[in-house]
């Protein structure tokens, strides 16, 4: 298996297993070092997997598995990333095997301890990912406070930061910066975007989720099935398509954009409708556009937003909450004769745009 890795991949794997002088070693030397270290140090990697991965690994220890479809190989991706599997090409696909030295070493490990650590790490990972999806960026101190509150388990800021850096599931999606853990969407645009986002949100209170809600939202595709969402689904089904998959994709487009939406220079609803167009939903006339905007706006107002630290605009204000200016924060650009985004059904100039 290691022979199939390129040098960069071998270097990443070598760092995971604490090989010294990685950048100075040749490919053959990296393979030799990993061949020795993976069996002896694999416990450090195993405890960072989830229970499903561990069960797949134990299944392969008992019996090789032949894979016929590439989709199934993805189930073993995390084990392959740790260098724990060998792939042998066969006539109808590939066979997954585990090296004899790894099998022998695994027999010597404390399986009960490993599984307890896997469960503990899975809880912490779920907690972190849930808060990332809810807030976009959160203070390390707040993440620790909520974890201690819900899990009755001590967790220092240093322990949390160390976990974030070594856990591949979390580190691929986030970064620790100046006392915050931030989702990559916020800092990947440019460095200034992160500071602007923090400046806009730092004095706002956090929405306090329940433990169960954090678990739900740890799945980034989760959303609250509000009355407004149900009405949008019914509207799409009535006006545009009966295809449930397309309806779900259209609703997800609205919710995901509304959740992360923070840019004053773009028209949010236009962006959503462009996503709809890409999946085959087209607006035919002005009347249909006005009705569509009404439903979309209602969903936007009940979506938990990063810029509001998890609160919905509706929870903060009877109409759309003010977002502020001077940073990459999207704000709806409303024409005065268009329907008001608050969902009242009135024109903007006679509702929220009315001179005070």
Tab-separated table of C-alpha atoms in Angstrom:
chain	number	residue	atom	x	y	z
A	1	UNK	CA	0.000	0.000	0.000
A	2	UNK	CA	2.768	2.454	0.946
A	3	UNK	CA	4.359	1.952	-2.476
A	4	UNK	CA	1.270	3.563	-4.039
A	5	UNK	CA	1.708	6.788	-2.027
A	6	UNK	CA	3.514	9.745	-3.598
A	7	UNK	CA	6.238	11.477	-1.569
A	8	UNK	CA	3.973	14.236	-0.258
A	9	UNK	CA	1.421	11.695	0.975
A	10	UNK	CA	4.177	9.678	2.624
A	11	UNK	CA	5.485	12.808	4.346
A	12	UNK	CA	2.026	13.600	5.756
A	13	UNK	CA	1.672	10.036	6.994
A	14	UNK	CA	5.180	10.138	8.461
A	15	UNK	CA	4.371	13.279	10.446
A	16	UNK	CA	1.265	11.566	11.788
A	17	UNK	CA	3.450	8.740	13.087
A	18	UNK	CA	6.124	11.151	14.399
A	19	UNK	CA	8.915	10.196	11.987
A	20	UNK	CA	11.872	12.519	12.544
A	21	UNK	CA	13.436	14.583	9.742
A	22	UNK	CA	10.583	13.897	7.340
A	23	UNK	CA	11.511	16.528	4.749
A	24	UNK	CA	15.075	15.179	4.438
A	25	UNK	CA	14.108	11.558	3.843
A	26	UNK	CA	13.812	9.998	0.400
A	27	UNK	CA	10.685	8.079	-0.619
A	28	UNK	CA	12.254	4.675	0.038
A	29	UNK	CA	13.447	5.842	3.456
A	30	UNK	CA	9.983	7.118	4.351
A	31	UNK	CA	8.467	3.752	3.395
A	32	UNK	CA	10.998	1.889	5.526
A	33	UNK	CA	10.372	4.147	8.519
A	34	UNK	CA	6.589	3.856	8.241
A	35	UNK	CA	6.740	0.104	7.796
A	36	UNK	CA	8.363	-0.075	11.226
A	37	UNK	CA	6.365	2.643	12.997
A	38	UNK	CA	2.787	2.031	11.835
A	39	UNK	CA	2.382	-1.300	13.690
A	40	UNK	CA	3.963	0.006	16.914
A	41	UNK	CA	2.258	3.453	16.922
A	42	UNK	CA	-1.097	2.600	15.364
A	43	UNK	CA	-3.004	3.034	18.633
A	44	UNK	CA	-2.498	6.811	18.370
A	45	UNK	CA	-4.255	6.741	15.009
A	46	UNK	CA	-6.959	4.232	15.909
A	47	UNK	CA	-8.318	6.301	18.820
A	48	UNK	CA	-8.918	9.224	16.432
A	49	UNK	CA	-11.268	7.160	14.250
A	50	UNK	CA	-14.977	6.792	14.852
A	51	UNK	CA	-16.586	3.531	15.975
A	52	UNK	CA	-17.711	2.634	12.457
A	53	UNK	CA	-14.108	2.819	11.190
A	54	UNK	CA	-12.884	0.709	14.094
A	55	UNK	CA	-15.516	-1.946	13.395
A	56	UNK	CA	-14.510	-2.036	9.711
A	57	UNK	CA	-10.874	-2.449	10.760
A	58	UNK	CA	-11.654	-5.334	13.095
A	59	UNK	CA	-13.682	-6.946	10.329
A	60	UNK	CA	-10.656	-6.840	8.035
A	61	UNK	CA	-8.435	-8.265	10.768
A	62	UNK	CA	-10.684	-11.313	10.786
A	63	UNK	CA	-11.085	-11.627	7.006
A	64	UNK	CA	-9.907	-9.922	3.809
A	65	UNK	CA	-12.625	-8.115	1.868
A	66	UNK	CA	-13.074	-7.930	-1.868
A	67	UNK	CA	-14.518	-4.654	-3.130
A	68	UNK	CA	-16.292	-4.446	-6.454
A	69	UNK	CA	-17.565	-0.885	-6.410
A	70	UNK	CA	-15.549	2.277	-5.913
A	71	UNK	CA	-18.267	3.681	-3.623
A	72	UNK	CA	-17.518	0.952	-1.070
A	73	UNK	CA	-13.834	1.846	-1.021
A	74	UNK	CA	-14.751	5.264	0.365
A	75	UNK	CA	-15.993	3.547	3.526
A	76	UNK	CA	-12.386	2.534	4.183
A	77	UNK	CA	-10.867	5.900	3.350
A	78	UNK	CA	-9.922	6.831	6.929
A	79	UNK	CA	-8.198	3.484	7.481
A	80	UNK	CA	-6.245	3.908	4.246
A	81	UNK	CA	-5.254	7.420	5.338
A	82	UNK	CA	-3.622	5.865	8.412
A	83	UNK	CA	-1.719	3.378	6.255
A	84	UNK	CA	-3.427	0.423	7.953
A	85	UNK	CA	-4.669	-1.319	4.786
A	86	UNK	CA	-3.217	-2.905	1.683
A	87	UNK	CA	-5.084	-2.849	-1.651
A	88	UNK	CA	-4.526	-5.808	-3.937
A	89	UNK	CA	-5.914	-5.685	-7.476
A	90	UNK	CA	-8.002	-8.698	-8.442
A	91	UNK	CA	-10.005	-9.546	-11.534
A	92	UNK	CA	-13.256	-7.936	-10.394
A	93	UNK	CA	-11.899	-5.059	-8.303
A	94	UNK	CA	-9.602	-4.858	-5.285
A	95	UNK	CA	-9.089	-6.872	-2.132
A	96	UNK	CA	-8.503	-5.066	1.165
A	97	UNK	CA	-6.024	-6.728	3.501
A	98	UNK	CA	-4.178	-5.904	6.712
A	99	UNK	CA	-0.442	-6.536	7.040
A	100	UNK	CA	0.488	-9.472	9.302
A	101	UNK	CA	2.653	-7.223	11.515
A	102	UNK	CA	-0.283	-4.904	12.134
A	103	UNK	CA	-2.545	-7.856	12.963
A	104	UNK	CA	0.000	-9.205	15.413
A	105	UNK	CA	0.504	-5.854	17.121
A	106	UNK	CA	-3.244	-5.230	17.413
A	107	UNK	CA	-3.603	-8.433	19.435
A	108	UNK	CA	-1.332	-6.894	22.087
A	109	UNK	CA	-3.340	-3.676	22.450
A	110	UNK	CA	-5.966	-2.944	25.108
A	111	UNK	CA	-9.094	-3.016	22.930
A	112	UNK	CA	-11.387	-1.856	25.726
A	113	UNK	CA	-9.257	1.230	26.329
A	114	UNK	CA	-9.124	2.001	22.610
A	115	UNK	CA	-12.904	1.778	22.230
A	116	UNK	CA	-13.498	3.990	25.271
A	117	UNK	CA	-11.150	6.597	23.822
A	118	UNK	CA	-12.831	6.350	20.409
A	119	UNK	CA	-16.217	7.031	22.041
A	120	UNK	CA	-14.845	9.969	24.042
A	121	UNK	CA	-13.187	11.476	20.971
A	122	UNK	CA	-16.354	10.980	18.915
A	123	UNK	CA	-18.363	12.944	21.501
A	124	UNK	CA	-15.890	15.806	21.458
A	125	UNK	CA	-15.693	15.771	17.644
A	126	UNK	CA	-19.500	15.896	17.375
A	127	UNK	CA	-19.570	18.785	19.849
A	128	UNK	CA	-16.980	20.801	17.908
A	129	UNK	CA	-18.507	20.183	14.474
A	130	UNK	CA	-21.978	21.015	15.787
A	131	UNK	CA	-20.832	24.390	17.122
A	132	UNK	CA	-18.862	25.129	13.939
A	133	UNK	CA	-21.990	24.530	11.856
A	134	UNK	CA	-24.090	26.637	14.217
A	135	UNK	CA	-21.765	29.623	14.750
A	136	UNK	CA	-19.146	29.554	11.995
A	137	UNK	CA	-16.608	30.699	14.581
A	138	UNK	CA	-16.707	30.309	18.352
A	139	UNK	CA	-14.435	31.229	21.221
A	140	UNK	CA	-12.439	28.272	22.527
A	141	UNK	CA	-13.562	29.155	26.065
A	142	UNK	CA	-17.234	28.930	25.035
A	143	UNK	CA	-16.743	25.575	23.287
A	144	UNK	CA	-15.119	24.218	26.471
A	145	UNK	CA	-17.829	25.664	28.712
A	146	UNK	CA	-20.650	24.030	26.763
A	147	UNK	CA	-18.814	20.720	26.621
A	148	UNK	CA	-18.274	20.652	30.385
A	149	UNK	CA	-21.903	21.621	30.921
A	150	UNK	CA	-23.358	18.830	28.799
A	151	UNK	CA	-20.850	16.014	29.285
A	152	UNK	CA	-19.883	16.483	32.934
A	153	UNK	CA	-16.290	16.039	31.886
A	154	UNK	CA	-13.304	18.329	32.408
A	155	UNK	CA	-11.885	19.887	29.270
A	156	UNK	CA	-9.201	22.573	29.303
A	157	UNK	CA	-8.634	25.005	26.450
A	158	UNK	CA	-5.237	23.412	25.809
A	159	UNK	CA	-6.786	19.938	25.592
A	160	UNK	CA	-9.363	21.227	23.135
A	161	UNK	CA	-6.785	22.964	20.944
A	162	UNK	CA	-4.545	19.873	20.930
A	163	UNK	CA	-7.509	17.721	19.891
A	164	UNK	CA	-8.512	20.111	17.093
A	165	UNK	CA	-5.000	20.084	15.658
A	166	UNK	CA	-4.581	16.305	15.615
A	167	UNK	CA	-8.118	15.234	14.689
A	168	UNK	CA	-8.272	15.005	10.894
A	169	UNK	CA	-12.069	15.299	10.764
A	170	UNK	CA	-11.938	18.668	12.543
A	171	UNK	CA	-8.602	20.054	11.335
A	172	UNK	CA	-9.585	19.664	7.673
A	173	UNK	CA	-12.556	21.982	8.229
A	174	UNK	CA	-11.310	24.474	10.780
A	175	UNK	CA	-8.448	26.426	12.248
A	176	UNK	CA	-7.648	27.834	15.689
A	177	UNK	CA	-7.004	31.577	15.463
A	178	UNK	CA	-6.622	34.075	18.316
A	179	UNK	CA	-8.751	32.197	20.821
A	180	UNK	CA	-11.390	31.117	18.283
A	181	UNK	CA	-12.056	27.997	16.295
A	182	UNK	CA	-13.240	29.072	12.848
A	183	UNK	CA	-14.854	27.160	10.008
A	184	UNK	CA	-12.737	27.263	6.841
A	185	UNK	CA	-15.392	29.238	4.925
A	186	UNK	CA	-14.634	32.243	7.121
A	187	UNK	CA	-10.836	32.350	6.846
A	188	UNK	CA	-10.280	30.746	3.430
A	189	UNK	CA	-11.506	33.805	1.478
A	190	UNK	CA	-8.771	35.990	2.939
A	191	UNK	CA	-7.259	36.784	6.329
A	192	UNK	CA	-9.193	40.040	6.671
A	193	UNK	CA	-12.490	38.220	6.322
A	194	UNK	CA	-11.828	36.371	9.588
A	195	UNK	CA	-11.053	39.549	11.529
A	196	UNK	CA	-14.076	41.351	10.061
A	197	UNK	CA	-16.353	38.463	10.983
A	198	UNK	CA	-15.048	38.333	14.563
A	199	UNK	CA	-15.343	42.114	14.903
A	200	UNK	CA	-18.990	42.000	13.833
A	201	UNK	CA	-19.949	39.142	16.127
A	202	UNK	CA	-17.744	39.538	19.214
A	203	UNK	CA	-20.219	41.558	21.304
A	204	UNK	CA	-23.262	39.490	20.386
A	205	UNK	CA	-24.605	36.787	22.722
A	206	UNK	CA	-24.404	33.135	21.692
A	207	UNK	CA	-27.540	31.195	20.998
A	208	UNK	CA	-27.356	28.384	23.565
A	209	UNK	CA	-28.211	25.032	21.947
A	210	UNK	CA	-29.164	21.877	23.813
A	211	UNK	CA	-26.842	18.892	23.762
A	212	UNK	CA	-29.278	17.112	21.437
A	213	UNK	CA	-29.382	20.071	19.041
A	214	UNK	CA	-25.588	20.167	18.844
A	215	UNK	CA	-25.644	16.492	17.863
A	216	UNK	CA	-28.245	17.184	15.162
A	217	UNK	CA	-26.410	20.149	13.651
A	218	UNK	CA	-23.050	18.339	13.675
A	219	UNK	CA	-24.355	17.032	10.353
A	220	UNK	CA	-23.808	20.089	8.145
A	221	UNK	CA	-26.832	19.157	6.020
A	222	UNK	CA	-29.200	19.222	9.006
A	223	UNK	CA	-31.779	22.002	9.174
A	224	UNK	CA	-34.803	22.805	11.313
A	225	UNK	CA	-37.951	21.590	9.570
A	226	UNK	CA	-39.881	24.754	10.389
A	227	UNK	CA	-43.335	25.652	9.160
A	228	UNK	CA	-41.681	28.084	6.745
A	229	UNK	CA	-39.518	25.282	5.313
A	230	UNK	CA	-42.555	23.041	4.907
A	231	UNK	CA	-44.413	25.817	3.082
A	232	UNK	CA	-41.437	26.368	0.763
A	233	UNK	CA	-41.317	22.657	-0.033
A	234	UNK	CA	-45.049	22.610	-0.774
A	235	UNK	CA	-44.717	25.695	-2.966
A	236	UNK	CA	-41.845	24.190	-4.992
A	237	UNK	CA	-43.767	20.952	-5.405
A	238	UNK	CA	-46.870	22.787	-6.566
A	239	UNK	CA	-45.160	25.218	-8.933
A	240	UNK	CA	-41.968	23.611	-10.196
A	241	UNK	CA	-41.333	19.895	-9.663
A	242	UNK	CA	-42.590	16.700	-8.041
A	243	UNK	CA	-39.062	15.330	-7.722
A	244	UNK	CA	-38.389	15.041	-3.970
A	245	UNK	CA	-34.605	15.044	-4.463
A	246	UNK	CA	-34.734	18.298	-6.434
A	247	UNK	CA	-37.053	19.847	-3.836
A	248	UNK	CA	-34.646	18.876	-1.066
A	249	UNK	CA	-31.692	20.285	-2.998
A	250	UNK	CA	-33.535	23.555	-3.594
A	251	UNK	CA	-34.412	23.944	0.091
A	252	UNK	CA	-30.856	23.096	1.130
A	253	UNK	CA	-29.526	25.766	-1.239
A	254	UNK	CA	-31.683	28.392	0.471
A	255	UNK	CA	-30.816	27.302	4.001
A	256	UNK	CA	-27.079	26.805	3.474
A	257	UNK	CA	-26.656	30.184	1.773
A	258	UNK	CA	-28.794	31.896	4.426
A	259	UNK	CA	-26.782	30.248	7.219
A	260	UNK	CA	-23.363	31.438	6.060
A	261	UNK	CA	-24.610	34.521	4.226
A	262	UNK	CA	-22.500	37.552	5.132
A	263	UNK	CA	-21.596	39.783	2.211
A	264	UNK	CA	-23.019	43.270	1.679
A	265	UNK	CA	-21.998	43.325	-1.961
A	266	UNK	CA	-24.215	40.494	-3.202
A	267	UNK	CA	-27.902	39.884	-3.631
A	268	UNK	CA	-28.637	36.848	-1.504
A	269	UNK	CA	-31.870	35.763	-3.140
A	270	UNK	CA	-30.351	36.155	-6.601
A	271	UNK	CA	-27.589	33.779	-5.530
A	272	UNK	CA	-30.154	31.272	-4.291
A	273	UNK	CA	-32.164	31.463	-7.514
A	274	UNK	CA	-28.986	30.897	-9.511
A	275	UNK	CA	-28.531	27.672	-7.540
A	276	UNK	CA	-32.137	26.759	-8.337
A	277	UNK	CA	-31.544	27.401	-12.024
A	278	UNK	CA	-28.620	24.995	-11.902
A	279	UNK	CA	-30.923	22.177	-10.774
A	280	UNK	CA	-33.642	23.007	-13.292
A	281	UNK	CA	-35.969	25.357	-11.374
A	282	UNK	CA	-36.673	28.483	-13.427
A	283	UNK	CA	-38.863	31.480	-12.548
A	284	UNK	CA	-41.267	32.258	-15.410
A	285	UNK	CA	-42.746	35.690	-14.631
A	286	UNK	CA	-42.880	38.542	-12.125
A	287	UNK	CA	-45.820	37.150	-10.180
A	288	UNK	CA	-44.038	33.837	-9.727
A	289	UNK	CA	-40.863	35.688	-8.731
A	290	UNK	CA	-42.679	37.698	-6.064
A	291	UNK	CA	-44.326	34.597	-4.608
A	292	UNK	CA	-41.013	32.711	-4.631
A	293	UNK	CA	-39.189	35.560	-2.889
A	294	UNK	CA	-41.892	35.657	-0.226
A	295	UNK	CA	-41.399	31.974	0.623
A	296	UNK	CA	-37.609	32.155	0.479
A	297	UNK	CA	-37.511	35.218	2.712
A	298	UNK	CA	-39.687	33.501	5.304
A	299	UNK	CA	-37.177	30.627	5.437
A	300	UNK	CA	-34.232	33.038	5.629
A	301	UNK	CA	-35.807	34.786	8.616
A	302	UNK	CA	-36.092	31.489	10.516
A	303	UNK	CA	-32.639	30.128	9.652
A	304	UNK	CA	-29.912	30.127	12.307
A	305	UNK	CA	-27.191	32.417	10.989
A	306	UNK	CA	-23.485	32.554	11.688
A	307	UNK	CA	-23.506	36.339	11.727
A	308	UNK	CA	-26.093	36.191	14.559
A	309	UNK	CA	-24.124	33.597	16.553
A	310	UNK	CA	-26.801	31.006	15.948
A	311	UNK	CA	-29.893	33.151	16.368
A	312	UNK	CA	-32.433	33.507	13.582
A	313	UNK	CA	-33.295	37.002	12.309
A	314	UNK	CA	-36.837	36.400	13.566
A	315	UNK	CA	-35.570	35.761	17.101
A	316	UNK	CA	-33.617	39.017	17.063
A	317	UNK	CA	-36.209	41.243	15.430
A	318	UNK	CA	-39.814	41.208	14.211
A	319	UNK	CA	-38.371	41.978	10.768
A	320	UNK	CA	-34.928	41.357	9.287
A	321	UNK	CA	-32.247	42.065	11.856
A	322	UNK	CA	-29.670	44.753	10.912
A	323	UNK	CA	-26.407	43.159	9.874
A	324	UNK	CA	-23.978	46.073	9.880
A	325	UNK	CA	-21.482	47.189	7.258
A	326	UNK	CA	-17.827	47.405	6.412
A	327	UNK	CA	-17.164	43.677	6.041
A	328	UNK	CA	-18.029	40.736	3.831
A	329	UNK	CA	-21.525	40.404	5.210
A	330	UNK	CA	-24.205	39.816	2.635
A	331	UNK	CA	-27.295	41.976	2.918
A	332	UNK	CA	-30.372	41.790	0.737
A	333	UNK	CA	-30.423	44.545	-1.862
A	334	UNK	CA	-34.128	45.389	-2.115
A	335	UNK	CA	-35.689	47.535	-4.839
A	336	UNK	CA	-38.218	49.986	-3.382
A	337	UNK	CA	-41.078	48.621	-5.480
A	338	UNK	CA	-40.243	44.975	-4.722
A	339	UNK	CA	-42.002	42.924	-2.069
A	340	UNK	CA	-40.558	43.579	1.383
A	341	UNK	CA	-38.146	40.839	2.553
A	342	UNK	CA	-39.857	40.724	5.959
A	343	UNK	CA	-42.656	38.693	4.377
A	344	UNK	CA	-45.474	41.154	5.058
A	345	UNK	CA	-46.686	41.065	1.453
A	346	UNK	CA	-46.364	44.865	1.166
A	347	UNK	CA	-43.999	46.733	-1.117
A	348	UNK	CA	-40.647	47.553	0.486
A	349	UNK	CA	-41.237	51.339	0.222
A	350	UNK	CA	-44.481	50.971	2.185
A	351	UNK	CA	-43.094	48.614	4.811
A	352	UNK	CA	-39.518	48.321	6.180
A	353	UNK	CA	-38.297	50.891	3.620
A	354	UNK	CA	-40.873	53.466	4.691
A	355	UNK	CA	-39.263	56.723	5.917
A	356	UNK	CA	-39.353	56.915	9.706
